[in-house]
mmCIF file with all atom_site columns, C-alpha atoms in Angstrom:
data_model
loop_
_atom_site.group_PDB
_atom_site.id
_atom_site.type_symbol
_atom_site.label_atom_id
_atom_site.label_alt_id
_atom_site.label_comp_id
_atom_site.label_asym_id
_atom_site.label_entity_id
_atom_site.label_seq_id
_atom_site.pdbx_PDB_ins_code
_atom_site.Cartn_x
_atom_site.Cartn_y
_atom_site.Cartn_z
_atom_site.occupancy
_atom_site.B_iso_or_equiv
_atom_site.pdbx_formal_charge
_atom_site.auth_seq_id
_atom_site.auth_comp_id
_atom_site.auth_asym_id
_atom_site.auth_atom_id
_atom_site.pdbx_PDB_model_num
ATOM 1   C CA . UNK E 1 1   ? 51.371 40.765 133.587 1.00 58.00 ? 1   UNK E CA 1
ATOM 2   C CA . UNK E 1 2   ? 54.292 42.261 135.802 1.00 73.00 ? 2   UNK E CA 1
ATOM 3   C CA . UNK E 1 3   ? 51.713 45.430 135.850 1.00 70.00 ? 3   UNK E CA 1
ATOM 4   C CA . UNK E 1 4   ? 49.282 43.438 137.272 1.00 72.00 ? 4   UNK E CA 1
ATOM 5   C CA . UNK E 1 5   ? 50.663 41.982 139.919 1.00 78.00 ? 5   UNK E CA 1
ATOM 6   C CA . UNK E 1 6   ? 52.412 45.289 140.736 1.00 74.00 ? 6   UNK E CA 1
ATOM 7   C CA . UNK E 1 7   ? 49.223 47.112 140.807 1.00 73.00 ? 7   UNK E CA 1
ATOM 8   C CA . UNK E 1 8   ? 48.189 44.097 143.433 1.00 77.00 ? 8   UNK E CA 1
ATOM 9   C CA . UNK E 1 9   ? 50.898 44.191 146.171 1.00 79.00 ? 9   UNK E CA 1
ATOM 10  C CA . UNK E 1 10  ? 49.859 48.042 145.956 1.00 75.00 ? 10  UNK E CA 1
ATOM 11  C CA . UNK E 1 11  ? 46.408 47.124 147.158 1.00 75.00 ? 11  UNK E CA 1
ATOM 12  C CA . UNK E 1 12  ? 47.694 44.367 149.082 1.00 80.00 ? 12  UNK E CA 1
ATOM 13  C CA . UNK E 1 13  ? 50.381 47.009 150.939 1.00 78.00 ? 13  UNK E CA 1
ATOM 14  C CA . UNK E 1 14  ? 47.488 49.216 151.475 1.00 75.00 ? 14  UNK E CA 1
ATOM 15  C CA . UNK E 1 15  ? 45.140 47.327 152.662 1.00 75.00 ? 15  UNK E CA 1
ATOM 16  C CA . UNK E 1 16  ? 47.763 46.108 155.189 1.00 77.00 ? 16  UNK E CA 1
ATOM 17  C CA . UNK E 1 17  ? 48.347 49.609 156.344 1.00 75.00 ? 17  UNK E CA 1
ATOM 18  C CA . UNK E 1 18  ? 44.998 49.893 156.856 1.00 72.00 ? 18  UNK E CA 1
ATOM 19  C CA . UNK E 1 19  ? 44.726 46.833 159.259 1.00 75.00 ? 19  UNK E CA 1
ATOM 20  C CA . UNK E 1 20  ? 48.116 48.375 161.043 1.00 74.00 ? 20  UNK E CA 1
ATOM 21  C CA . UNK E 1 21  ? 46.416 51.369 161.714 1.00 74.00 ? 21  UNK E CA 1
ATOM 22  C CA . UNK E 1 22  ? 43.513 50.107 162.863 1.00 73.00 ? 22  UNK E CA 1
ATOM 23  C CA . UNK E 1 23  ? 45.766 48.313 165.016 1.00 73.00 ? 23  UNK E CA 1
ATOM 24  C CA . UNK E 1 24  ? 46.705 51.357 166.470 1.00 72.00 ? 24  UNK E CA 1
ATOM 25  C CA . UNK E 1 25  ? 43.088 52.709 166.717 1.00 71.00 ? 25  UNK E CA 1
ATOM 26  C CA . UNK E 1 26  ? 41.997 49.777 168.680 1.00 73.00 ? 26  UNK E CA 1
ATOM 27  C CA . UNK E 1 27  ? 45.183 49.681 171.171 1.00 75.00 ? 27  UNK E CA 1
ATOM 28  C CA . UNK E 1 28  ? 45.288 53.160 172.438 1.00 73.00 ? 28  UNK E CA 1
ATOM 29  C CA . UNK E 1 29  ? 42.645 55.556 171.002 1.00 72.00 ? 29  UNK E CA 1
ATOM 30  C CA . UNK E 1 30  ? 39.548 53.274 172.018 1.00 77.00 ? 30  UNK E CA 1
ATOM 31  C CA . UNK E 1 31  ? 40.286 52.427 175.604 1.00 80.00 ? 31  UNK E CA 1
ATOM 32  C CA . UNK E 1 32  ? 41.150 56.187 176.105 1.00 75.00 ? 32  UNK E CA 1
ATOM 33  C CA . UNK E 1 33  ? 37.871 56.958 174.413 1.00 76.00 ? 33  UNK E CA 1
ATOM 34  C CA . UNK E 1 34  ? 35.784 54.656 176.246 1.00 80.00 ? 34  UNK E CA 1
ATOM 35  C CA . UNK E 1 35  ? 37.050 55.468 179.520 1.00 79.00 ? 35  UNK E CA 1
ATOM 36  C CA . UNK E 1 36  ? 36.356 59.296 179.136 1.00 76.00 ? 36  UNK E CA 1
ATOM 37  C CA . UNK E 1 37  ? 33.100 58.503 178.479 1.00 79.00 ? 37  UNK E CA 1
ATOM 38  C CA . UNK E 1 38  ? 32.697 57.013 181.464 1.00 83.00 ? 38  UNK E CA 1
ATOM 39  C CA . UNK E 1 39  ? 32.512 53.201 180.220 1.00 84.00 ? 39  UNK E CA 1
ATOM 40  C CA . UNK E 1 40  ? 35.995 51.496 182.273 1.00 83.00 ? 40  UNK E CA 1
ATOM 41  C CA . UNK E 1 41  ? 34.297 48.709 182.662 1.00 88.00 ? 41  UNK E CA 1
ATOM 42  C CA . UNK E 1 42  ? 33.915 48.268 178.903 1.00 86.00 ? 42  UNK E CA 1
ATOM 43  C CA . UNK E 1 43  ? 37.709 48.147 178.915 1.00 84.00 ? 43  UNK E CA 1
ATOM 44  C CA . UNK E 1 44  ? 37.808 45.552 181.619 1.00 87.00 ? 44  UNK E CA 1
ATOM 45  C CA . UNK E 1 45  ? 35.396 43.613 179.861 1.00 89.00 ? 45  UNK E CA 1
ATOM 46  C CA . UNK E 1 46  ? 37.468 43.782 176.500 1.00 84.00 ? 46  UNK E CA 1
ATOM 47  C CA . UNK E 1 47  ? 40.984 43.489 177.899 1.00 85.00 ? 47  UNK E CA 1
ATOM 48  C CA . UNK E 1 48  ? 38.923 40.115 179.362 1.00 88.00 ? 48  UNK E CA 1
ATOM 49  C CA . UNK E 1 49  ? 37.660 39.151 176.462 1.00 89.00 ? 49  UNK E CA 1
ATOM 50  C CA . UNK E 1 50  ? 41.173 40.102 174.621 1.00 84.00 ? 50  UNK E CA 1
ATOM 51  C CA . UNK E 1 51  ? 43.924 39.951 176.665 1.00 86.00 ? 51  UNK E CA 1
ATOM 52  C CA . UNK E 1 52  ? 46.187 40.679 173.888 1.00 84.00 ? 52  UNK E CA 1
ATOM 53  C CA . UNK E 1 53  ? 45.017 44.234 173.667 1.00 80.00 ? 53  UNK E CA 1
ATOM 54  C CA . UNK E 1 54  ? 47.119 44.983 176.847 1.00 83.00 ? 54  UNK E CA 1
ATOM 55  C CA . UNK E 1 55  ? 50.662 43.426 175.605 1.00 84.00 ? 55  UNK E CA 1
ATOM 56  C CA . UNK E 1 56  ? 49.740 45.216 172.246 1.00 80.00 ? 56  UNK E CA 1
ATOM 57  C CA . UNK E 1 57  ? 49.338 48.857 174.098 1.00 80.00 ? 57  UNK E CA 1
ATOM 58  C CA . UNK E 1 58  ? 52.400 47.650 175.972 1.00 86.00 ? 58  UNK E CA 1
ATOM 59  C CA . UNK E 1 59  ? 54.327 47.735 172.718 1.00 86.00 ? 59  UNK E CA 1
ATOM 60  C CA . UNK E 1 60  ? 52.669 50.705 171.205 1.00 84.00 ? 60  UNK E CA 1
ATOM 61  C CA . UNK E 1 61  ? 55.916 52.879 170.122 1.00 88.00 ? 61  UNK E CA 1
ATOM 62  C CA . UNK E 1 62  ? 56.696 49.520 167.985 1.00 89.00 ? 62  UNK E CA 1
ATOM 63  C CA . UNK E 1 63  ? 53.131 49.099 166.644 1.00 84.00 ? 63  UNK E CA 1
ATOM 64  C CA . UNK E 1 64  ? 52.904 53.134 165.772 1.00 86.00 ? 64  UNK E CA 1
ATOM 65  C CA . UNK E 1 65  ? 56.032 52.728 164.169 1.00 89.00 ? 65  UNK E CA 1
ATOM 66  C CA . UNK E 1 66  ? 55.546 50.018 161.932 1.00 87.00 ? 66  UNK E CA 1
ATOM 67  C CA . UNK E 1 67  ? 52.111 50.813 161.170 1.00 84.00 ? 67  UNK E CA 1
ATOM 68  C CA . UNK E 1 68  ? 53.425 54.231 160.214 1.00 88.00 ? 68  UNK E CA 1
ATOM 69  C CA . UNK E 1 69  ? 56.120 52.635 157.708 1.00 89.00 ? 69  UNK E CA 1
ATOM 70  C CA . UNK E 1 70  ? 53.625 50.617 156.244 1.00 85.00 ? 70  UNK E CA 1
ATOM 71  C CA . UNK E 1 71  ? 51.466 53.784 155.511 1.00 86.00 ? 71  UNK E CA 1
ATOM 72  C CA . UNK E 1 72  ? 54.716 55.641 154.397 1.00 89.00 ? 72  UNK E CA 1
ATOM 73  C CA . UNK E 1 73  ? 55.712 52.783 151.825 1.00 87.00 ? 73  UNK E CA 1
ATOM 74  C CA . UNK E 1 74  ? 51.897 52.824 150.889 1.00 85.00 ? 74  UNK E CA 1
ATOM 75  C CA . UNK E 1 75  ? 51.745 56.039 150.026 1.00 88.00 ? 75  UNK E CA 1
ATOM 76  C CA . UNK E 1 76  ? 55.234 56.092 148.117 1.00 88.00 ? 76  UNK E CA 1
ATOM 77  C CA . UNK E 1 77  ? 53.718 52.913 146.345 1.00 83.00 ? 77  UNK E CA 1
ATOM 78  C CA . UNK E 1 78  ? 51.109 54.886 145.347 1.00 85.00 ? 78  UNK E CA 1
ATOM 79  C CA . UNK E 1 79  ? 52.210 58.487 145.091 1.00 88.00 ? 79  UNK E CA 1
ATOM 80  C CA . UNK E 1 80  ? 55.643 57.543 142.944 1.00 84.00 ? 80  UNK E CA 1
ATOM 81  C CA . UNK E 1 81  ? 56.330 59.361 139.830 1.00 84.00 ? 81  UNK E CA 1
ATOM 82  C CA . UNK E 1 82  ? 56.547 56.848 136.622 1.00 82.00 ? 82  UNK E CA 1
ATOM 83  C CA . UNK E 1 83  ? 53.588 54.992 137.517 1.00 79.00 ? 83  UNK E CA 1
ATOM 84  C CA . UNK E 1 84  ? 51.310 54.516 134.153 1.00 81.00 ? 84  UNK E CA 1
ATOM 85  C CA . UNK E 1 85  ? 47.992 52.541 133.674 1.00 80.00 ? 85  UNK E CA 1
ATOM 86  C CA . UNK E 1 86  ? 47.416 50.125 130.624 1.00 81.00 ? 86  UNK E CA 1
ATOM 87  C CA . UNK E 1 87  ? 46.760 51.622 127.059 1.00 84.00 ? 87  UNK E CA 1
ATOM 88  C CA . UNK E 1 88  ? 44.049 49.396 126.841 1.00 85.00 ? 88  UNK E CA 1
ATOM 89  C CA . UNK E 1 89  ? 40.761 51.555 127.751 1.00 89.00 ? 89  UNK E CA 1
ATOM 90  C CA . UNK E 1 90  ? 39.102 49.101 129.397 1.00 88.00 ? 90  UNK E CA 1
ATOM 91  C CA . UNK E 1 91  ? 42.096 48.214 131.685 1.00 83.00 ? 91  UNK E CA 1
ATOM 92  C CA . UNK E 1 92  ? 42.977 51.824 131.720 1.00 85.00 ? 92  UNK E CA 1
ATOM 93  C CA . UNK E 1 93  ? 39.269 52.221 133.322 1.00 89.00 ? 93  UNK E CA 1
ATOM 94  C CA . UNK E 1 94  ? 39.884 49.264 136.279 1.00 87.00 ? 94  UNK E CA 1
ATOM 95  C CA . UNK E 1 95  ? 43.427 50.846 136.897 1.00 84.00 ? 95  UNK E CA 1
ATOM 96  C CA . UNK E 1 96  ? 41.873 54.467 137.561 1.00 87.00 ? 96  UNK E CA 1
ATOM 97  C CA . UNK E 1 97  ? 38.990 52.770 139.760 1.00 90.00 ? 97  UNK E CA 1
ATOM 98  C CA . UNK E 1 98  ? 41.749 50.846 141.593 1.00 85.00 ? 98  UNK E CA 1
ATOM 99  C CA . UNK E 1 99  ? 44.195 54.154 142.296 1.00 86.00 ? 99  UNK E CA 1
ATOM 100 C CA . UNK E 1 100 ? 41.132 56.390 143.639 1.00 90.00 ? 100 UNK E CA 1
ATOM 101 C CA . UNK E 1 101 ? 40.169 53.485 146.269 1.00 88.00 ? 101 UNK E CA 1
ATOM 102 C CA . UNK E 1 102 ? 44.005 52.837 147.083 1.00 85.00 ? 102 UNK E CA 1
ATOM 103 C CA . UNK E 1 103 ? 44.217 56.618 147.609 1.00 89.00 ? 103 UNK E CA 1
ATOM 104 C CA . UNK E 1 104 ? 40.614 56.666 149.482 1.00 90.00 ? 104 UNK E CA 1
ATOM 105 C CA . UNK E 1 105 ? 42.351 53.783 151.809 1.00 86.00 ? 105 UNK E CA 1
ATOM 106 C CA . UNK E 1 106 ? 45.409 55.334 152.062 1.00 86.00 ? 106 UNK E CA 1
ATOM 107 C CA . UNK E 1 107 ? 43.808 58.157 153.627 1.00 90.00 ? 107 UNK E CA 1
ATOM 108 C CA . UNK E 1 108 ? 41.315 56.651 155.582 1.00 86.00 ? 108 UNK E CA 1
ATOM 109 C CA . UNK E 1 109 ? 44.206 54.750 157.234 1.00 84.00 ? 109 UNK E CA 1
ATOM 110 C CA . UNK E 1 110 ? 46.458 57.456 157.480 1.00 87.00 ? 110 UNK E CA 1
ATOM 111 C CA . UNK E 1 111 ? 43.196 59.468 159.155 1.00 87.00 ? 111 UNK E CA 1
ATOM 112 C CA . UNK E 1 112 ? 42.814 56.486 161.801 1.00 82.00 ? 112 UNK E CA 1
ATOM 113 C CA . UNK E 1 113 ? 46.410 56.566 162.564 1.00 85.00 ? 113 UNK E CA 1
ATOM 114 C CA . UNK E 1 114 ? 46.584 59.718 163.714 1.00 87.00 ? 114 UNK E CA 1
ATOM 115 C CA . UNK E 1 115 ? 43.520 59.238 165.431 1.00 83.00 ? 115 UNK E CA 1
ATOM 116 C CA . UNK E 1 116 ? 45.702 56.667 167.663 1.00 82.00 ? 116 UNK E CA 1
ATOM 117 C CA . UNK E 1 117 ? 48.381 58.414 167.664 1.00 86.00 ? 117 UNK E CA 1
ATOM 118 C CA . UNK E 1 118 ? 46.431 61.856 169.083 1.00 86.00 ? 118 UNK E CA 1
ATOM 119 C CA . UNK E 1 119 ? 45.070 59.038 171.410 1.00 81.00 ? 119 UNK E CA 1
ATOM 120 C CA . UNK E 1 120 ? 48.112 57.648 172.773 1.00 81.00 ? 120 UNK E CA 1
ATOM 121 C CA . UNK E 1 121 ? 51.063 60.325 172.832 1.00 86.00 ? 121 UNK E CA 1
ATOM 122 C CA . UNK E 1 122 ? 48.883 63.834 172.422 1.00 87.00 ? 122 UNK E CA 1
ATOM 123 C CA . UNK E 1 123 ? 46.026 63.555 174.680 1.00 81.00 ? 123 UNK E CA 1
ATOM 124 C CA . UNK E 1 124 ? 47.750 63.346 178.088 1.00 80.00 ? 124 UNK E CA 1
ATOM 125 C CA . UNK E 1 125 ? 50.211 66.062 177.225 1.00 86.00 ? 125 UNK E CA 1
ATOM 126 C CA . UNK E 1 126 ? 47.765 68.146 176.404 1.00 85.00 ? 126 UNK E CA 1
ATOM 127 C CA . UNK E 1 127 ? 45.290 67.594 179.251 1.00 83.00 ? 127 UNK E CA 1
ATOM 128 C CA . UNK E 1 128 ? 47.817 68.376 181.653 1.00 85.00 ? 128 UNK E CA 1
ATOM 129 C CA . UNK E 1 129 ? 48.755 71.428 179.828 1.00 85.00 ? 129 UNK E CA 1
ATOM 130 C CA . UNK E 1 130 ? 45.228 72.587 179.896 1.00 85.00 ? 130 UNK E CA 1
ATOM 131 C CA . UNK E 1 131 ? 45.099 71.787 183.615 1.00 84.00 ? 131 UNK E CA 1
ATOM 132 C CA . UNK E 1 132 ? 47.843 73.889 184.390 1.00 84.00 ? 132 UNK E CA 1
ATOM 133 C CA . UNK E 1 133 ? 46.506 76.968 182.217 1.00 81.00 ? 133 UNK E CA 1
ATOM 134 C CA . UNK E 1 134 ? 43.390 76.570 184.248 1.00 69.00 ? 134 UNK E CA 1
#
């Protein structure tokens, strides 16, 4: 039973750090995407619709870094030596299943946070660099 409910606050934890860094996604990376397409207004119109979205990308160093110690614990959750599945095959079978998608969500979110964080600390640096080169 305890490996059971361990194997669910792993799947719980990473399915949080997926929402986290999704968090980040939609705070920094979308607005800068949108508006280098051209599409402000579609900001405007979601910072309307969400006004929360601004005090969120006000606070971004403190949602990067907790999204980004929820993905580290994740992945420690997951990754950590000493971890064994049931001997019973067919619980052996839904333990296996459930480690690929953790890992699969791990990496997805992991992948989307670094998206963001290109987004929000990277992209600007960079730009300017570039303009300077040029």
């Amino acid at each position: 039973m305890n490996e059971a409910r361990a194997r669910l606050r792993e799947a719980a934890i990473t399915f949080v750090s997926l929402l986290g860094s999704t968090g980040t996604l939609v705070c920094c990376a979308l607005p800068i995407l949108l508006v280098t397409l051209g599409l402000g207004s579609a900001v405007v119109g979601l910072t309307g619709a969400f006004p929360w979205l601004i005090t969120l990308s006000q606070l971004k160093a403190w949602v990067f870094a907790a999204s980004g110690g929820m993905l580290a614990l994740s992945g420690w959750l997951i990754y950590r030596s000493g971890r064994q599945c049931p001997a019973d095959p067919a619980l052996a079978a839904m333990c296996a299943r459930a480690d690929r998608w953790n890992r699969r969500i791990l990496i997805l979110a992991a992948g989307i946070w670094l998206l963001g964080f290109f987004a929000a600390y990277l992209l600007l640096p960079l730009t300017r660099l570039f303009e300077l080169a040029g």
